[in-house]
PDB file of C-alpha atoms and ligand atoms in Angstrom:
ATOM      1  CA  UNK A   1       0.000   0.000   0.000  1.00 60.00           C
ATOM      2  CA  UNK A   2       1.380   3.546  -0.872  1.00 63.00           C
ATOM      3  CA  UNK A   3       0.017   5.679   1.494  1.00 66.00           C
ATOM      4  CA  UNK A   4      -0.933   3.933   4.565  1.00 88.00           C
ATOM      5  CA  UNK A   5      -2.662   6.386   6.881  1.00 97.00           C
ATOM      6  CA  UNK A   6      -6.360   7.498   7.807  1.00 97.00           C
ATOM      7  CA  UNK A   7      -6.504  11.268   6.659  1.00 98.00           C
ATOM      8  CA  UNK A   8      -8.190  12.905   9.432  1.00 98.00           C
ATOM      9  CA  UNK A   9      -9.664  16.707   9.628  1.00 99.00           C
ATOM     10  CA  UNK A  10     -10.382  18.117  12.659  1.00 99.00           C
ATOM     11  CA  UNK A  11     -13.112  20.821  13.284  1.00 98.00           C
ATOM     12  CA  UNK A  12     -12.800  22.889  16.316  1.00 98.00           C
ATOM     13  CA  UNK A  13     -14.045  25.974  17.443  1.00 98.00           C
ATOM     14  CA  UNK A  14     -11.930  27.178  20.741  1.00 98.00           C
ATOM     15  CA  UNK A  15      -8.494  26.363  22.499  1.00 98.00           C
ATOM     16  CA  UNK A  16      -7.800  23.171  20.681  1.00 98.00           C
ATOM     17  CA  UNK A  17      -6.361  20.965  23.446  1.00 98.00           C
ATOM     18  CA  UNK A  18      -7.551  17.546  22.164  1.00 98.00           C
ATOM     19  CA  UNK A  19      -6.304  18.687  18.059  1.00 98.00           C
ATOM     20  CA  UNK A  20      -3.287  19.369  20.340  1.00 98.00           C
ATOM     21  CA  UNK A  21      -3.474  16.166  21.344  1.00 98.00           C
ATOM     22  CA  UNK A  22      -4.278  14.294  17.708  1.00 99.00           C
ATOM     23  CA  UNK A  23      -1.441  17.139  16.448  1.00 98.00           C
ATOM     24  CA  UNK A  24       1.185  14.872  18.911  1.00 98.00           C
ATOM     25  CA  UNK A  25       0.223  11.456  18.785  1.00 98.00           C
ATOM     26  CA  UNK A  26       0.461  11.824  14.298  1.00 98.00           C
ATOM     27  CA  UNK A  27       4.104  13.272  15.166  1.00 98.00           C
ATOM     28  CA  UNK A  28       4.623   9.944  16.016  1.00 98.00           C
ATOM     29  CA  UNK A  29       5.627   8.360  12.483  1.00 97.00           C
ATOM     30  CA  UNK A  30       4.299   5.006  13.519  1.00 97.00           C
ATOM     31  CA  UNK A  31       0.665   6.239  14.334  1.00 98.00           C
ATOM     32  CA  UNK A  32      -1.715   5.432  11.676  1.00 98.00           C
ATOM     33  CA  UNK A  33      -3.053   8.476  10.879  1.00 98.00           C
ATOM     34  CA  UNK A  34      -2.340  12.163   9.403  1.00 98.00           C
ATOM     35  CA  UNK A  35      -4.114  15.712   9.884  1.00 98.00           C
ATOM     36  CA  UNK A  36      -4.594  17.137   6.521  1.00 98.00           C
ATOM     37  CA  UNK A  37      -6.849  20.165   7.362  1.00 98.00           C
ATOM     38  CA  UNK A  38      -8.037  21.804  10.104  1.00 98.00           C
ATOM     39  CA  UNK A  39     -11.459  24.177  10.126  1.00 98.00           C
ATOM     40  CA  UNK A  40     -12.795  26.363  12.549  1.00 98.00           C
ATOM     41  CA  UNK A  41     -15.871  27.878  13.012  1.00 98.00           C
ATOM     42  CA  UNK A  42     -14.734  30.694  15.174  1.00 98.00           C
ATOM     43  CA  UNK A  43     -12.173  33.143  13.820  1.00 97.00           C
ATOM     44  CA  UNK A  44      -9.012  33.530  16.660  1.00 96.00           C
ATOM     45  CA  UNK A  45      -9.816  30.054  18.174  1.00 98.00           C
ATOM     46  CA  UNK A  46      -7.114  28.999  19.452  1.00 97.00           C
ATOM     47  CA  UNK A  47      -6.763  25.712  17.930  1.00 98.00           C
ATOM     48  CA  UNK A  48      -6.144  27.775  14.199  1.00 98.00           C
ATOM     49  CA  UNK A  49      -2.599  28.617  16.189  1.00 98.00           C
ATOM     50  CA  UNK A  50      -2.141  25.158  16.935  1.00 98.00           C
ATOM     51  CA  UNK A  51      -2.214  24.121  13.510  1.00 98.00           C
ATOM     52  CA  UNK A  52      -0.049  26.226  12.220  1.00 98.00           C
ATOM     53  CA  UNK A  53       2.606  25.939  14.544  1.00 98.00           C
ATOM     54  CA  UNK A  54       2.463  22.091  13.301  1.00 98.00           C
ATOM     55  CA  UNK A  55       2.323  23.067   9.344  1.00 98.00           C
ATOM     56  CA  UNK A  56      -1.285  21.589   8.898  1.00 98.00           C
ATOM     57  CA  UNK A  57      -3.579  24.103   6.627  1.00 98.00           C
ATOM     58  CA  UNK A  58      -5.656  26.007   9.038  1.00 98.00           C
ATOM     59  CA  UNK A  59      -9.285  26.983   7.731  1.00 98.00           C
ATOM     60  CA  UNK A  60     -11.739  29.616   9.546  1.00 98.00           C
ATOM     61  CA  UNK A  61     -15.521  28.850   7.857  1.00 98.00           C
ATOM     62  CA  UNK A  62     -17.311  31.596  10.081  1.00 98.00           C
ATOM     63  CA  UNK A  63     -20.695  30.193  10.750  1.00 98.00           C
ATOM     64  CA  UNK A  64     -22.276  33.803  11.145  1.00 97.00           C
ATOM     65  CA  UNK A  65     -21.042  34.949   7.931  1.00 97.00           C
ATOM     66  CA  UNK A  66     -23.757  32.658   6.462  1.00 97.00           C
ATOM     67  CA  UNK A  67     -27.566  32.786   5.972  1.00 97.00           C
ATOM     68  CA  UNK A  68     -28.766  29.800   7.384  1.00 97.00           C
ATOM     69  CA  UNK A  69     -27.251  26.252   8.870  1.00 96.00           C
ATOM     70  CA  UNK A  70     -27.350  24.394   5.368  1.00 97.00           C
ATOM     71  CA  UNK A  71     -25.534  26.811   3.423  1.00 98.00           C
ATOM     72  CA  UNK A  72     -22.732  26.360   5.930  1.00 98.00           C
ATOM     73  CA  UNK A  73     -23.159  23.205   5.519  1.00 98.00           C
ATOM     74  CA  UNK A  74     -22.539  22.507   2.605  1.00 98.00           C
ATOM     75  CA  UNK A  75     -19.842  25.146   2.455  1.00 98.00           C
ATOM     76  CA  UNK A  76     -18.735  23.362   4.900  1.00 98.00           C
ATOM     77  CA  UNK A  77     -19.056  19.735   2.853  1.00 98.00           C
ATOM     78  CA  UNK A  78     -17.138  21.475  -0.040  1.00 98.00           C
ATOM     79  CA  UNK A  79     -13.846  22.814   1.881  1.00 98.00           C
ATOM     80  CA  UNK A  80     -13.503  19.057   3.066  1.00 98.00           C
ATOM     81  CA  UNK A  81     -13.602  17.569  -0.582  1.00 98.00           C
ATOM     82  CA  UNK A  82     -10.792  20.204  -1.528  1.00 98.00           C
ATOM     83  CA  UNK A  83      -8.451  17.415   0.939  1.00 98.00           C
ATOM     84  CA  UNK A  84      -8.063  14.027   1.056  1.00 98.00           C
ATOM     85  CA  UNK A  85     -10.385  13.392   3.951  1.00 98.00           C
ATOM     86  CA  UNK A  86     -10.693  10.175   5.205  1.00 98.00           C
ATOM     87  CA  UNK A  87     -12.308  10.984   8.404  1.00 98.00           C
ATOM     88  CA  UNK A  88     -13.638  13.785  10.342  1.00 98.00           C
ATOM     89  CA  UNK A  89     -12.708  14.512  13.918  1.00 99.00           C
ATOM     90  CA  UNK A  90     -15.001  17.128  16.191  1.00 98.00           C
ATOM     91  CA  UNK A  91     -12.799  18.015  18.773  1.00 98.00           C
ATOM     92  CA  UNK A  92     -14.765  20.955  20.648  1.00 98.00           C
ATOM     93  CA  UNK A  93     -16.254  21.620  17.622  1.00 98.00           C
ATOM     94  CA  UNK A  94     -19.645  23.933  18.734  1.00 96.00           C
ATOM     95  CA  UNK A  95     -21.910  23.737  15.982  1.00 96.00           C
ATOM     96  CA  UNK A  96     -24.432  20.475  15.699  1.00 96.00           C
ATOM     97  CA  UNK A  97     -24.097  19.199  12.613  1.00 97.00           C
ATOM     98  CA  UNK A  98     -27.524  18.181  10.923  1.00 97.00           C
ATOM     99  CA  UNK A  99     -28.727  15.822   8.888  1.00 97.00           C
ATOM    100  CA  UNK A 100     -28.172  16.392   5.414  1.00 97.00           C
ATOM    101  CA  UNK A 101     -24.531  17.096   6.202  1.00 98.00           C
ATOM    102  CA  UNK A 102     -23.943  14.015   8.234  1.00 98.00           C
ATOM    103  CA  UNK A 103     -25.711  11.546   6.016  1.00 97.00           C
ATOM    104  CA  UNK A 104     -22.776  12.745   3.208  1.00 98.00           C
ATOM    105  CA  UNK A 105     -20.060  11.971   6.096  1.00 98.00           C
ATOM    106  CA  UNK A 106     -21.717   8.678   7.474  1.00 97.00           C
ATOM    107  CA  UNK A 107     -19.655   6.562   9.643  1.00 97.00           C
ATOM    108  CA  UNK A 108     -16.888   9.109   8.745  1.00 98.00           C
ATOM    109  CA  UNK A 109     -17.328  11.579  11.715  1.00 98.00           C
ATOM    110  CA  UNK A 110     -16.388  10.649  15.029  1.00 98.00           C
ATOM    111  CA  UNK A 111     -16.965  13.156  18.348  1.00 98.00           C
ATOM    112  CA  UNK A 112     -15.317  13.832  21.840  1.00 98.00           C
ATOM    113  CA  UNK A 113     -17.851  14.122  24.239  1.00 98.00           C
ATOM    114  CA  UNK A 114     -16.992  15.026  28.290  1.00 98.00           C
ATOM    115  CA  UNK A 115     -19.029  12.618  30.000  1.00 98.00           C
ATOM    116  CA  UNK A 116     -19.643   8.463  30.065  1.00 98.00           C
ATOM    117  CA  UNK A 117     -22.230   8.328  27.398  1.00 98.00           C
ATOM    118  CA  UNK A 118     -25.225   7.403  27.260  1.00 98.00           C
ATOM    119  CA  UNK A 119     -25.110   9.635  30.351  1.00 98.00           C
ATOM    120  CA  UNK A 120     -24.694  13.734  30.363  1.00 98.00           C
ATOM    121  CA  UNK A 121     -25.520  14.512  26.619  1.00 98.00           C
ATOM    122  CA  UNK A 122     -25.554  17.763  25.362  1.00 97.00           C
ATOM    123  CA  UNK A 123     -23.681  20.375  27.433  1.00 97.00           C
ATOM    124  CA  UNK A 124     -23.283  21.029  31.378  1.00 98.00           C
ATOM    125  CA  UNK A 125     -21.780  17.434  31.524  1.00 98.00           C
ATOM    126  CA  UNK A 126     -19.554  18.150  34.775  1.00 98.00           C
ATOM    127  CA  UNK A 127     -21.899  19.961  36.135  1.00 98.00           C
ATOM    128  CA  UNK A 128     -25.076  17.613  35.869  1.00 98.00           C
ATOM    129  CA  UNK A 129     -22.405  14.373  36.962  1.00 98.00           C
ATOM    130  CA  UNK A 130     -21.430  16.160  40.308  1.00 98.00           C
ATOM    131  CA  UNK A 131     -25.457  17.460  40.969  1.00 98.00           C
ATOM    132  CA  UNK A 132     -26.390  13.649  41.035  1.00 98.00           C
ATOM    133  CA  UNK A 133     -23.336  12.827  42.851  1.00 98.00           C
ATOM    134  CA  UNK A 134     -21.431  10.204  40.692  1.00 98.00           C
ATOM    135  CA  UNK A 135     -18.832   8.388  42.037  1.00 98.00           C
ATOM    136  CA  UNK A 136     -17.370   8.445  38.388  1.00 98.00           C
ATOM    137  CA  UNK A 137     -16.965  10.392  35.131  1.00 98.00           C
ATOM    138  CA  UNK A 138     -15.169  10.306  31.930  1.00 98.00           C
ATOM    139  CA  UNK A 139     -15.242  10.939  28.022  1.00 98.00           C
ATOM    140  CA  UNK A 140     -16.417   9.411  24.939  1.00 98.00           C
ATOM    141  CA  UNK A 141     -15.649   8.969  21.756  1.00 98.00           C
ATOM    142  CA  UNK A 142     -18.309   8.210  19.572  1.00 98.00           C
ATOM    143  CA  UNK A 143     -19.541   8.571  15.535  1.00 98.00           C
ATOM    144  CA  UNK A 144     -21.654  11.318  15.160  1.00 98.00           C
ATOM    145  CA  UNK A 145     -24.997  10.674  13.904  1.00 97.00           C
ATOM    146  CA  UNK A 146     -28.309  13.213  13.098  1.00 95.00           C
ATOM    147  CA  UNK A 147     -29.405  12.678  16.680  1.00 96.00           C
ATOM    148  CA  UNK A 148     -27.191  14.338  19.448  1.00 96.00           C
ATOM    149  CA  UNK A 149     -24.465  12.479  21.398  1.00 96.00           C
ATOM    150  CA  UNK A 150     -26.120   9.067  20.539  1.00 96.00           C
ATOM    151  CA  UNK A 151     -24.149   7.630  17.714  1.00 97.00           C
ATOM    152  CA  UNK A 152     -21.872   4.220  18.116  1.00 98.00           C
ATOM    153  CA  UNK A 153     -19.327   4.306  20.696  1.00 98.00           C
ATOM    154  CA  UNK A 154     -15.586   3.660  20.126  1.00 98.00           C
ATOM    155  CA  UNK A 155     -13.975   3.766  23.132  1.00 98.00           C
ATOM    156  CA  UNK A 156     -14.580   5.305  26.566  1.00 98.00           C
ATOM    157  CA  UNK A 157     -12.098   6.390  29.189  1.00 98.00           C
ATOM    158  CA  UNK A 158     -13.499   6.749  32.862  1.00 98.00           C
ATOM    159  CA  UNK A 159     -11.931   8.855  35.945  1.00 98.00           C
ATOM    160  CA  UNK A 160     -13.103   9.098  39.892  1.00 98.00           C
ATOM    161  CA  UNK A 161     -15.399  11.435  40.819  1.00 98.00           C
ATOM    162  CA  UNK A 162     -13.912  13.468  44.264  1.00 98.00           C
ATOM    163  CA  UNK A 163     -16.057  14.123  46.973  1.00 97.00           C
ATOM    164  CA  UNK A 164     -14.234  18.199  47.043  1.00 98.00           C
ATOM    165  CA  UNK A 165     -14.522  18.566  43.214  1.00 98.00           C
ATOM    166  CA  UNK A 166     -15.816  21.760  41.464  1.00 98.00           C
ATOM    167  CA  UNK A 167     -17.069  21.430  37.715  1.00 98.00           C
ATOM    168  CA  UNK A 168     -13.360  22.871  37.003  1.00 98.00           C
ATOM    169  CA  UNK A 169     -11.628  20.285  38.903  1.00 98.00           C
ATOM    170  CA  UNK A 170     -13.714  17.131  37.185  1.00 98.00           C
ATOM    171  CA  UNK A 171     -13.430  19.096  33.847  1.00 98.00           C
ATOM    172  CA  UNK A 172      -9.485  19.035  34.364  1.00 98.00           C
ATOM    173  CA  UNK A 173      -9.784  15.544  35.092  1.00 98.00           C
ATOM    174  CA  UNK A 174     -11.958  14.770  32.259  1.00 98.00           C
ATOM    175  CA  UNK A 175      -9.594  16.666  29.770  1.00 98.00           C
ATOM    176  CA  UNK A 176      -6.351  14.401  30.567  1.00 98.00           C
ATOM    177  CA  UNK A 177      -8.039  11.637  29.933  1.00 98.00           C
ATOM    178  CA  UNK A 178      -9.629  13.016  26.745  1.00 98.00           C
ATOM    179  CA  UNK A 179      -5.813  13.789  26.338  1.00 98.00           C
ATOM    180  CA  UNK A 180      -5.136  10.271  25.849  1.00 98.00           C
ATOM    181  CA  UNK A 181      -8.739   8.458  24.769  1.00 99.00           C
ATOM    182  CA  UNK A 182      -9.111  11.000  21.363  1.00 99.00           C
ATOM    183  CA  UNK A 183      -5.332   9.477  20.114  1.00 99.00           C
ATOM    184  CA  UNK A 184      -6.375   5.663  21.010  1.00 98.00           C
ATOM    185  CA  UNK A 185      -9.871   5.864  19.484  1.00 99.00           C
ATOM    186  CA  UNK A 186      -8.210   7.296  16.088  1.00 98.00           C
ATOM    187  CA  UNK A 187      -5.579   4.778  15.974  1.00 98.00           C
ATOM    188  CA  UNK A 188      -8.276   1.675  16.391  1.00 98.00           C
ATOM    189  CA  UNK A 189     -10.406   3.075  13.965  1.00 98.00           C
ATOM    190  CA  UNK A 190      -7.201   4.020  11.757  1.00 98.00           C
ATOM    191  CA  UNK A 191      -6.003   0.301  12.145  1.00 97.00           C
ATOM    192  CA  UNK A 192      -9.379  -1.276  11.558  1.00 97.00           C
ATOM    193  CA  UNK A 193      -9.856   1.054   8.323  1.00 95.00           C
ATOM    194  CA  UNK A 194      -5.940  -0.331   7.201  1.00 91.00           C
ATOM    195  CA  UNK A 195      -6.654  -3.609   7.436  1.00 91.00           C
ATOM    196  CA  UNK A 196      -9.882  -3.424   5.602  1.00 89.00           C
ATOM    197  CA  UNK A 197      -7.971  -1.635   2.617  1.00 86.00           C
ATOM    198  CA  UNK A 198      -5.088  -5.052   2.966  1.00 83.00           C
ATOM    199  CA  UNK A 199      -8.595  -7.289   2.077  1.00 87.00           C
ATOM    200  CA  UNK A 200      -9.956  -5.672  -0.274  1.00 84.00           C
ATOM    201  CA  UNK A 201      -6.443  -5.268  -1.948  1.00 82.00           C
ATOM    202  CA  UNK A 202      -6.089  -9.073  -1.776  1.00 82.00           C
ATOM    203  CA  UNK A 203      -9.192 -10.008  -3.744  1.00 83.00           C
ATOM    204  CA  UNK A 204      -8.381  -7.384  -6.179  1.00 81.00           C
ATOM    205  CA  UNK A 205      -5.190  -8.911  -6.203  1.00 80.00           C
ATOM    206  CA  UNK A 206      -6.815 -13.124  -6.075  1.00 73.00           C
TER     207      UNK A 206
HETATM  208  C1  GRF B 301     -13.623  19.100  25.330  1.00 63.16           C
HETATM  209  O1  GRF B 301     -13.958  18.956  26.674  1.00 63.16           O
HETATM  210  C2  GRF B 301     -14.464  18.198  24.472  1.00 63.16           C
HETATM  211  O2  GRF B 301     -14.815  16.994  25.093  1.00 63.16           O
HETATM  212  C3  GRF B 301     -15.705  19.016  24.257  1.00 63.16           C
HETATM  213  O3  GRF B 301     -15.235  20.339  24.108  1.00 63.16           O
HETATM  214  C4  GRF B 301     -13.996  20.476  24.800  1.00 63.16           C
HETATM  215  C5  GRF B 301     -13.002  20.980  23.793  1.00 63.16           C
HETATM  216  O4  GRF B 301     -11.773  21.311  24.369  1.00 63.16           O
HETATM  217  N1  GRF B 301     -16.461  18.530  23.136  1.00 63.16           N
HETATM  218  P1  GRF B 301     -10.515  21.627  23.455  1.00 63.16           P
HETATM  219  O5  GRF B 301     -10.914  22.762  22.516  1.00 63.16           O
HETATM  220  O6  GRF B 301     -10.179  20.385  22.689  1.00 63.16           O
HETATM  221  O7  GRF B 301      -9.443  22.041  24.388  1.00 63.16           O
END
């Protein structure tokens, strides 16, 4: 195979920590998987920074600069065909997508999400965990589908709940292990997605 890696853009729309995060683990040339483009929808988020300091084109698609959802959409939809996307990563990425856009991505858009899905979906997660006193919380990733926070899981990372916690405590928490969980669930999907390229090559090849 020439090109062995899953071409990944990542959509953000603030600080950037876990791109940061997918940014480090690609350094690594034995990871399965490459950033080819990175989009905001905020202009100055600090992820845009991020990406450039690591060479990977940095887009801004300002959602307010359109009319409605689905021509961003599919503006959107368009600056992702310009690169050889493989898969797209939402990595604090504030916008829900809908349902037109991710039927044209299906099964190709995965999501970081702060809490132990199916629990805490939507926003608030930290918050909501320590009202109903958990004794533990965590992070998903997940696809996306049309409904919110609900799509297939592909890997979860949990982390104790303290009894003297504030929401920015747990949040901190949360974030090192989404620190770790976003790299782990793109390298098992990566791997999966390699080997089923090897097959198919094979009965091309038969
Ligand atoms: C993370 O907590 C992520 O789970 C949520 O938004 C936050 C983004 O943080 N979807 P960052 O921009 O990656 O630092």
């Amino acid at each position: 195979m020439a090109d062995p890696k899953l071409n990944l853009a990542v959509l953000i729309s603030g600080r950037g920590s876990n791109l940061q995060s997918l940014i480090e683990a690609c350094a690594d040339p034995a990871f399965p998987a490459r950033i080819v483009v990175v989009i905001s929808n905020r202009p100055g988020a600090g992820g845009l920074q991020r990406a450039e300091a690591a060479g990977i084109p940095a887009l801004t698609l300002d959602h307010t600069a359109y009319p409605d959802k689905s021509t961003f959409e599919t503006t959107l939809h368009e600056k992702l065909l310009a690169y050889p996307v493989d898969l797209v990563c939402l990595a604090g990425f504030m916008r829900v997508l809908g349902a037109g856009f991710v039927n044209k991505w299906a099964n190709r858009i995965v999501n970081i999400h702060p809490s132990l899905l199916p629990d805490y979906k939507g926003l608030n997660t930290h918050a909501r965990a320590l009202a109903d006193g958990v004794a533990r919380a965590g992070c998903t990733v997940h696809y996306v589908t049309a409904t919110l926070d609900d799509g297939p899981i592909v890997m979860q990372k949990s982390v104790p709940v303290m009894p003297d916690d504030t929401i920015e405590s747990l949040a901190a928490r949360v974030l090192v292990a989404e620190h770790s969980l976003y790299p782990a669930a793109v390298r098992q999907i990566a791997l999966e997605w390699l080997k089923t390229i090897e097959e198919s090559e094979k009965i091309a090849e038969y």
